[in-house]
Amino acid sequence: DALEKEKALQQSLVKRQQWVIYTVVAGFLLVLVSLIAIGRLLAQKQTANKLITERNEALLKANSEITQQKEEIVAQRDEIEHQRDIVIKQKNQIEEIHHQLTDSIDYAVRIQQALLTTKSQLAALFGGVVVFYRPRNVVSGDFFWATRLNDTILLAVADCTGHGVPGAMMSVLGMSYLNEIVQRKPS
């Protein structure tokens, strides 16, 4: 009886020890599986962090390049605006010079037209006349001149050297000299 009690006690002790061993082994396996899972997660996290760092560096490099390109574009835009301002200033100067030149030529035309013999004066001298006067430029070195001196009609058709304003100046001089010659009294 005592042996059987001792044997039953030992069996219960063995069962208890087996249960403790199984529990410790199960706990150890659970801790081992947890450590492996945590290790894998840490490795994945390190890989992800490495990828994120590489991408951030690539983005910073790209951002730096974009900033540099933006600065170059801004500098080019500023240079283009500066050149545009110069061109506009030159255009305005050319327009002013053109305006002054055109006014000067228009004034020379008025002077030359005032000195030319009119169609009505020619008609009074010659009767029916047709005048075809077409200068090469707006003003010309070509001119015609007519007047009556006593019973004589004097007619001059002249081609002075030059075209444009210089030719017109020569024609004005020619007409002035002809008028002066006709008005001069013989001595």
Coordinates of N, CA and C in Angstrom, one line a residue:
D1 N 0.8 -1.2 0.0 CA 0.0 0.0 0.0 C 0.9 1.2 0.0
A2 N 1.8 1.2 0.8 CA 2.7 2.3 0.9 C 3.5 2.4 -0.4
L3 N 3.8 1.3 -1.0 CA 4.6 1.3 -2.3 C 3.7 1.8 -3.4
E4 N 2.5 1.5 -3.3 CA 1.6 2.0 -4.3 C 1.4 3.4 -4.2
K5 N 1.3 3.9 -3.0 CA 1.2 5.3 -2.7 C 2.4 6.0 -3.2
E6 N 3.5 5.5 -2.9 CA 4.8 6.1 -3.4 C 4.9 6.1 -4.9
K7 N 4.5 5.0 -5.5 CA 4.5 4.8 -6.9 C 3.5 5.8 -7.5
A8 N 2.4 6.0 -7.0 CA 1.4 6.9 -7.5 C 1.9 8.3 -7.3
L9 N 2.6 8.6 -6.2 CA 3.2 9.9 -5.9 C 4.3 10.2 -6.9
Q10 N 5.1 9.2 -7.2 CA 6.2 9.3 -8.1 C 5.6 9.5 -9.5
Q11 N 4.6 8.8 -9.9 CA 4.0 9.0 -11.2 C 3.4 10.4 -11.3
S12 N 2.8 10.9 -10.3 CA 2.2 12.2 -10.3 C 3.3 13.2 -10.4
L13 N 4.5 12.9 -9.7 CA 5.7 13.8 -9.8 C 6.2 13.8 -11.2
V14 N 6.3 12.6 -11.8 CA 6.9 12.5 -13.2 C 5.9 13.2 -14.1
K15 N 4.6 13.1 -13.9 CA 3.7 13.8 -14.8 C 3.8 15.3 -14.6
R16 N 4.0 15.7 -13.4 CA 4.2 17.1 -13.1 C 5.5 17.6 -13.8
Q17 N 6.6 16.8 -13.7 CA 7.9 17.2 -14.3 C 7.7 17.2 -15.8
Q18 N 7.0 16.2 -16.3 CA 6.8 16.2 -17.8 C 6.0 17.4 -18.2
W19 N 5.0 17.7 -17.4 CA 4.2 18.9 -17.8 C 5.1 20.1 -17.7
V20 N 5.9 20.3 -16.7 CA 6.8 21.5 -16.6 C 7.8 21.5 -17.8
I21 N 8.4 20.3 -18.1 CA 9.3 20.2 -19.2 C 8.6 20.6 -20.5
Y22 N 7.4 20.1 -20.7 CA 6.6 20.4 -21.9 C 6.3 21.9 -22.0
T23 N 5.9 22.4 -20.8 CA 5.6 23.9 -20.7 C 6.9 24.7 -21.0
V24 N 8.0 24.3 -20.4 CA 9.3 25.1 -20.6 C 9.7 25.0 -22.1
V25 N 9.6 23.8 -22.7 CA 10.0 23.6 -24.1 C 9.0 24.4 -25.0
A26 N 7.7 24.3 -24.7 CA 6.7 25.1 -25.4 C 7.0 26.5 -25.3
G27 N 7.3 27.0 -24.1 CA 7.6 28.4 -23.9 C 8.9 28.8 -24.6
F28 N 9.9 27.9 -24.6 CA 11.1 28.2 -25.3 C 10.9 28.2 -26.8
L29 N 10.1 27.3 -27.3 CA 9.8 27.3 -28.7 C 9.0 28.6 -29.1
L30 N 8.1 29.0 -28.2 CA 7.3 30.2 -28.5 C 8.2 31.4 -28.5
V31 N 9.2 31.5 -27.5 CA 10.1 32.6 -27.5 C 11.0 32.5 -28.7
L32 N 11.5 31.3 -29.1 CA 12.3 31.2 -30.3 C 11.6 31.6 -31.6
V33 N 10.3 31.2 -31.7 CA 9.5 31.6 -32.9 C 9.3 33.1 -32.9
S34 N 9.1 33.7 -31.7 CA 8.9 35.1 -31.6 C 10.1 35.9 -31.9
L35 N 11.3 35.4 -31.5 CA 12.6 36.0 -31.8 C 12.8 35.9 -33.3
I36 N 12.5 34.8 -33.9 CA 12.7 34.7 -35.3 C 11.8 35.7 -36.1
A37 N 10.6 35.8 -35.7 CA 9.6 36.7 -36.3 C 10.1 38.1 -36.1
I38 N 10.5 38.5 -34.9 CA 11.0 39.8 -34.6 C 12.2 40.1 -35.4
G39 N 13.1 39.1 -35.5 CA 14.4 39.3 -36.3 C 14.0 39.6 -37.8
R40 N 13.1 38.8 -38.3 CA 12.6 39.0 -39.7 C 12.0 40.4 -39.9
L41 N 11.2 40.8 -38.9 CA 10.6 42.1 -39.0 C 11.6 43.2 -38.9
L42 N 12.6 43.0 -38.1 CA 13.7 44.0 -38.0 C 14.5 44.1 -39.3
A43 N 14.7 42.9 -39.9 CA 15.5 42.9 -41.2 C 14.6 43.6 -42.2
Q44 N 13.3 43.3 -42.3 CA 12.5 44.0 -43.2 C 12.4 45.5 -43.0
K45 N 12.4 45.9 -41.7 CA 12.4 47.3 -41.4 C 13.7 48.0 -41.8
Q46 N 14.8 47.3 -41.6 CA 16.1 47.9 -42.0 C 16.1 48.0 -43.5
T47 N 15.6 47.0 -44.3 CA 15.6 47.1 -45.7 C 14.7 48.2 -46.2
A48 N 13.5 48.3 -45.5 CA 12.6 49.4 -45.9 C 13.3 50.8 -45.6
N49 N 13.9 50.9 -44.4 CA 14.6 52.1 -44.1 C 15.7 52.5 -45.1
K50 N 16.4 51.4 -45.5 CA 17.5 51.7 -46.5 C 16.9 52.1 -47.8
L51 N 15.8 51.5 -48.2 CA 15.1 52.0 -49.5 C 14.6 53.4 -49.3
I52 N 14.0 53.7 -48.2 CA 13.5 55.1 -48.0 C 14.6 56.1 -48.0
T53 N 15.8 55.7 -47.3 CA 16.9 56.6 -47.3 C 17.4 56.8 -48.7
E54 N 17.6 55.7 -49.5 CA 18.0 55.9 -50.9 C 17.1 56.7 -51.7
R55 N 15.8 56.5 -51.5 CA 14.8 57.3 -52.3 C 14.8 58.8 -51.9
N56 N 15.0 59.0 -50.6 CA 15.1 60.4 -50.1 C 16.4 61.1 -50.7
E57 N 17.5 60.3 -50.7 CA 18.7 60.9 -51.3 C 18.5 61.2 -52.8
A58 N 17.8 60.3 -53.5 CA 17.5 60.5 -54.9 C 16.6 61.7 -55.1
L59 N 15.6 61.8 -54.2 CA 14.7 63.0 -54.3 C 15.4 64.3 -54.0
L60 N 16.3 64.3 -53.0 CA 17.1 65.5 -52.7 C 18.0 65.8 -53.8
K61 N 18.6 64.8 -54.5 CA 19.4 65.1 -55.6 C 18.6 65.7 -56.8
A62 N 17.4 65.1 -57.0 CA 16.6 65.6 -58.1 C 16.1 67.0 -57.7
N63 N 15.7 67.2 -56.5 CA 15.3 68.5 -56.0 C 16.4 69.5 -56.2
S64 N 17.6 69.1 -55.9 CA 18.8 70.0 -56.1 C 18.9 70.4 -57.6
E65 N 18.8 69.3 -58.5 CA 18.9 69.6 -59.9 C 17.8 70.5 -60.4
I66 N 16.6 70.2 -59.9 CA 15.4 71.1 -60.3 C 15.7 72.5 -59.8
T67 N 16.2 72.7 -58.6 CA 16.5 74.0 -58.1 C 17.5 74.7 -59.0
Q68 N 18.5 74.0 -59.4 CA 19.6 74.5 -60.2 C 19.0 74.9 -61.6
Q69 N 18.2 74.0 -62.2 CA 17.6 74.3 -63.5 C 16.6 75.5 -63.4
K70 N 15.9 75.6 -62.3 CA 15.0 76.7 -62.1 C 15.9 78.0 -62.0
E71 N 17.0 78.0 -61.3 CA 17.8 79.2 -61.2 C 18.4 79.6 -62.6
E72 N 18.7 78.5 -63.4 CA 19.2 78.8 -64.8 C 18.1 79.4 -65.6
I73 N 16.9 78.9 -65.5 CA 15.8 79.4 -66.3 C 15.5 80.8 -65.9
V74 N 15.5 81.1 -64.6 CA 15.3 82.5 -64.1 C 16.3 83.4 -64.6
A75 N 17.6 83.0 -64.6 CA 18.7 83.8 -65.1 C 18.5 84.0 -66.6
Q76 N 18.1 83.0 -67.4 CA 17.8 83.2 -68.8 C 16.7 84.1 -69.1
R77 N 15.6 84.0 -68.3 CA 14.4 84.8 -68.4 C 14.8 86.3 -68.1
D78 N 15.7 86.5 -67.1 CA 16.1 87.9 -66.8 C 16.9 88.4 -67.9
E79 N 17.8 87.6 -68.5 CA 18.6 88.0 -69.7 C 17.8 88.4 -70.9
I80 N 16.8 87.5 -71.1 CA 15.8 87.8 -72.2 C 15.1 89.1 -72.0
E81 N 14.6 89.3 -70.8 CA 13.9 90.5 -70.5 C 14.8 91.7 -70.7
H82 N 16.0 91.6 -70.3 CA 17.0 92.7 -70.4 C 17.2 93.0 -71.9
Q83 N 17.4 91.9 -72.7 CA 17.6 92.1 -74.2 C 16.3 92.7 -74.8
R84 N 15.2 92.2 -74.3 CA 13.9 92.8 -74.9 C 13.8 94.3 -74.6
D85 N 14.2 94.7 -73.4 CA 14.2 96.1 -73.0 C 15.1 96.9 -73.9
I86 N 16.3 96.3 -74.2 CA 17.2 97.0 -75.1 C 16.6 97.1 -76.5
V87 N 16.0 96.0 -77.0 CA 15.4 96.1 -78.3 C 14.3 97.1 -78.4
I88 N 13.5 97.1 -77.3 CA 12.4 98.1 -77.3 C 12.9 99.5 -77.3
K89 N 13.9 99.8 -76.5 CA 14.6 101.1 -76.5 C 15.1 101.5 -77.9
Q90 N 15.8 100.5 -78.5 CA 16.4 100.8 -79.9 C 15.2 101.0 -80.9
K91 N 14.2 100.2 -80.7 CA 13.0 100.4 -81.6 C 12.4 101.8 -81.5
N92 N 12.3 102.2 -80.2 CA 11.7 103.6 -80.0 C 12.6 104.6 -80.6
Q93 N 14.0 104.4 -80.4 CA 14.9 105.4 -81.0 C 14.8 105.4 -82.5
I94 N 14.7 104.3 -83.1 CA 14.6 104.2 -84.6 C 13.3 104.8 -85.0
E95 N 12.2 104.6 -84.3 CA 10.9 105.2 -84.7 C 11.0 106.7 -84.6
E96 N 11.7 107.2 -83.5 CA 11.9 108.7 -83.4 C 12.7 109.2 -84.5
I97 N 13.8 108.6 -84.9 CA 14.7 109.0 -86.0 C 13.9 109.0 -87.3
H98 N 13.1 107.9 -87.5 CA 12.3 107.8 -88.7 C 11.3 108.9 -88.8
H99 N 10.6 109.2 -87.6 CA 9.6 110.3 -87.6 C 10.3 111.6 -87.9
Q100 N 11.4 111.9 -87.3 CA 12.1 113.1 -87.6 C 12.5 113.2 -89.1
L101 N 13.1 112.1 -89.6 CA 13.5 112.1 -91.0 C 12.3 112.2 -91.9
T102 N 11.2 111.6 -91.6 CA 10.0 111.7 -92.5 C 9.5 113.1 -92.4
D103 N 9.4 113.7 -91.2 CA 9.0 115.1 -91.1 C 9.9 116.0 -92.0
S104 N 11.2 115.8 -91.9 CA 12.2 116.6 -92.7 C 12.0 116.4 -94.2
I105 N 11.7 115.2 -94.6 CA 11.5 115.0 -96.0 C 10.2 115.6 -96.4
D106 N 9.1 115.5 -95.6 CA 7.8 116.1 -95.9 C 8.0 117.7 -96.0
Y107 N 8.8 118.2 -95.2 CA 9.1 119.7 -95.2 C 9.8 120.0 -96.5
A108 N 10.8 119.2 -96.9 CA 11.5 119.4 -98.1 C 10.6 119.4 -99.3
V109 N 9.6 118.4 -99.3 CA 8.6 118.3 -100.4 C 7.8 119.6 -100.5
R110 N 7.4 120.1 -99.4 CA 6.6 121.4 -99.4 C 7.4 122.5 -99.9
I111 N 8.7 122.6 -99.5 CA 9.5 123.7 -100.1 C 9.7 123.5 -101.6
Q112 N 10.0 122.3 -102.0 CA 10.2 122.1 -103.4 C 8.9 122.4 -104.2
Q113 N 7.8 121.9 -103.7 CA 6.5 122.1 -104.4 C 6.2 123.6 -104.5
A114 N 6.5 124.3 -103.5 CA 6.2 125.8 -103.5 C 7.1 126.5 -104.5
L115 N 8.3 126.0 -104.8 CA 9.1 126.7 -105.8 C 8.9 126.2 -107.2
L116 N 8.3 125.0 -107.4 CA 8.1 124.6 -108.8 C 7.0 125.4 -109.4
T117 N 7.1 125.6 -110.7 CA 6.1 126.3 -111.5 C 4.8 125.5 -111.5
T118 N 3.7 126.2 -111.2 CA 2.5 125.4 -111.0 C 1.9 125.1 -112.4
K119 N 0.9 124.2 -112.5 CA 0.3 123.9 -113.7 C -0.5 125.1 -114.3
S120 N -1.1 125.9 -113.4 CA -1.8 127.0 -113.9 C -0.9 128.1 -114.5
Q121 N 0.3 128.2 -113.9 CA 1.3 129.1 -114.5 C 1.7 128.6 -115.9
L122 N 2.0 127.3 -116.0 CA 2.4 126.7 -117.3 C 1.2 126.9 -118.3
A123 N 0.0 126.7 -117.8 CA -1.1 126.8 -118.8 C -1.3 128.3 -119.2
A124 N -1.0 129.2 -118.4 CA -1.0 130.6 -118.8 C 0.1 130.9 -119.8
L125 N 1.2 130.3 -119.7 CA 2.3 130.6 -120.6 C 2.2 129.8 -121.9
F126 N 1.7 128.6 -121.9 CA 1.7 127.7 -123.1 C 0.4 127.3 -123.5
G127 N -0.6 127.6 -122.8 CA -2.0 127.2 -123.2 C -2.2 125.8 -122.6
G128 N -2.7 124.8 -123.3 CA -2.9 123.5 -122.8 C -1.6 122.7 -122.6
V129 N -1.4 122.3 -121.4 CA -0.2 121.6 -121.1 C -0.5 120.3 -120.3
V130 N 0.4 119.4 -120.4 CA 0.3 118.2 -119.6 C 1.7 118.1 -118.9
V131 N 1.7 117.9 -117.6 CA 3.0 117.8 -116.9 C 3.0 116.4 -116.3
F132 N 4.0 115.7 -116.6 CA 4.3 114.4 -116.1 C 5.5 114.5 -115.2
Y133 N 5.4 114.6 -113.9 CA 6.5 114.8 -113.0 C 6.4 113.7 -112.0
R134 N 7.3 112.8 -112.1 CA 7.3 111.7 -111.2 C 8.7 111.4 -110.6
P135 N 9.0 112.0 -109.5 CA 10.4 111.9 -109.0 C 10.6 110.5 -108.5
R136 N 11.9 110.1 -108.5 CA 12.3 108.7 -108.1 C 12.0 108.6 -106.6
N137 N 12.4 109.6 -105.8 CA 12.1 109.6 -104.4 C 11.0 110.6 -104.1
V138 N 10.6 110.8 -102.8 CA 9.6 111.7 -102.5 C 10.0 113.1 -102.9
V139 N 11.3 113.5 -102.7 CA 11.8 114.7 -103.2 C 12.9 114.4 -104.2
S140 N 13.1 115.3 -105.1 CA 14.0 114.9 -106.2 C 14.9 116.1 -106.6
G141 N 15.9 115.7 -107.4 CA 16.8 116.7 -108.0 C 16.3 117.2 -109.3
D142 N 15.3 116.6 -109.8 CA 14.7 117.0 -111.1 C 13.7 118.1 -110.9
F143 N 13.7 119.1 -111.8 CA 12.7 120.2 -111.7 C 12.4 120.8 -113.0
F144 N 11.3 121.5 -113.1 CA 11.0 122.3 -114.3 C 10.7 123.7 -113.8
W145 N 11.0 124.6 -114.7 CA 10.8 126.0 -114.3 C 10.4 126.8 -115.6
A146 N 9.5 127.7 -115.5 CA 9.1 128.5 -116.6 C 8.7 129.9 -116.1
T147 N 9.0 130.9 -117.0 CA 8.6 132.3 -116.7 C 8.5 133.0 -118.1
R148 N 7.9 134.2 -118.0 CA 7.8 135.1 -119.2 C 8.8 136.3 -118.9
L149 N 9.6 136.5 -119.8 CA 10.5 137.7 -119.7 C 10.3 138.5 -121.0
N150 N 9.6 139.6 -120.8 CA 9.1 140.5 -121.9 C 8.3 139.6 -122.8
D151 N 8.7 139.5 -124.1 CA 7.9 138.7 -125.0 C 8.4 137.3 -125.1
T152 N 9.3 136.9 -124.3 CA 10.0 135.6 -124.4 C 9.5 134.7 -123.3
I153 N 9.2 133.5 -123.6 CA 8.9 132.5 -122.6 C 10.2 131.6 -122.4
L154 N 10.6 131.6 -121.1 CA 11.8 130.9 -120.8 C 11.3 129.6 -120.1
L155 N 11.9 128.4 -120.5 CA 11.5 127.1 -120.0 C 12.8 126.4 -119.6
A156 N 12.9 125.8 -118.5 CA 14.0 125.0 -118.1 C 13.5 123.7 -117.5
V157 N 14.1 122.6 -118.0 CA 13.8 121.3 -117.4 C 15.2 120.8 -117.0
A158 N 15.4 120.5 -115.8 CA 16.7 120.2 -115.3 C 16.8 118.9 -114.5
D159 N 17.9 118.4 -114.5 CA 18.2 117.2 -113.7 C 19.4 117.4 -112.9
C160 N 19.3 117.8 -111.6 CA 20.4 118.1 -110.8 C 21.0 116.8 -110.3
T161 N 22.2 116.8 -109.9 CA 22.9 115.7 -109.3 C 22.3 115.3 -108.0
G162 N 22.0 114.0 -107.9 CA 21.5 113.5 -106.6 C 20.0 113.2 -106.6
H163 N 19.6 112.4 -105.6 CA 18.2 112.1 -105.4 C 17.9 112.4 -103.9
G164 N 16.7 112.4 -103.6 CA 16.3 112.6 -102.2 C 16.5 114.1 -101.8
V165 N 16.8 114.3 -100.5 CA 16.9 115.6 -100.0 C 18.1 116.3 -100.6
P166 N 19.3 115.7 -100.8 CA 20.4 116.4 -101.4 C 20.1 116.9 -102.8
G167 N 19.4 116.0 -103.6 CA 19.0 116.5 -105.0 C 18.0 117.6 -104.9
A168 N 17.1 117.5 -103.9 CA 16.1 118.6 -103.8 C 16.7 119.9 -103.4
M169 N 17.8 119.9 -102.6 CA 18.5 121.1 -102.3 C 19.2 121.7 -103.5
M170 N 19.7 120.8 -104.4 CA 20.3 121.3 -105.6 C 19.2 121.9 -106.5
S171 N 18.0 121.3 -106.6 CA 17.0 121.8 -107.4 C 16.5 123.1 -106.9
V172 N 16.4 123.3 -105.6 CA 16.0 124.6 -105.0 C 17.0 125.6 -105.3
L173 N 18.3 125.3 -105.3 CA 19.3 126.2 -105.6 C 19.2 126.6 -107.1
G174 N 19.0 125.6 -108.0 CA 18.8 125.8 -109.4 C 17.7 126.8 -109.7
M175 N 16.5 126.5 -109.1 CA 15.3 127.4 -109.3 C 15.6 128.8 -108.8
S176 N 16.3 128.9 -107.6 CA 16.6 130.2 -107.0 C 17.5 131.0 -108.0
Y177 N 18.6 130.3 -108.5 CA 19.5 131.0 -109.4 C 18.8 131.4 -110.7
L178 N 17.9 130.6 -111.2 CA 17.1 131.0 -112.4 C 16.3 132.2 -112.2
N179 N 15.6 132.2 -111.0 CA 14.8 133.4 -110.7 C 15.6 134.6 -110.5
E180 N 16.8 134.4 -109.9 CA 17.7 135.6 -109.7 C 18.2 136.1 -111.0
I181 N 18.6 135.2 -111.9 CA 19.1 135.6 -113.2 C 18.0 136.4 -114.0
V182 N 16.8 135.9 -114.0 CA 15.7 136.5 -114.7 C 15.4 137.9 -114.1
Q183 N 15.4 138.0 -112.8 CA 15.1 139.3 -112.2 C 16.2 140.3 -112.2
R184 N 17.4 139.9 -112.5 CA 18.5 140.8 -112.6 C 18.4 141.7 -113.8
K185 N 18.6 143.0 -113.7 CA 18.5 143.9 -114.8 C 19.8 143.9 -115.5
P186 N 19.8 144.0 -116.8 CA 21.0 144.0 -117.5 C 21.7 145.3 -117.2
S187 N 23.0 145.3 -117.1 CA 23.8 146.5 -116.9 C 24.5 147.0 -118.1

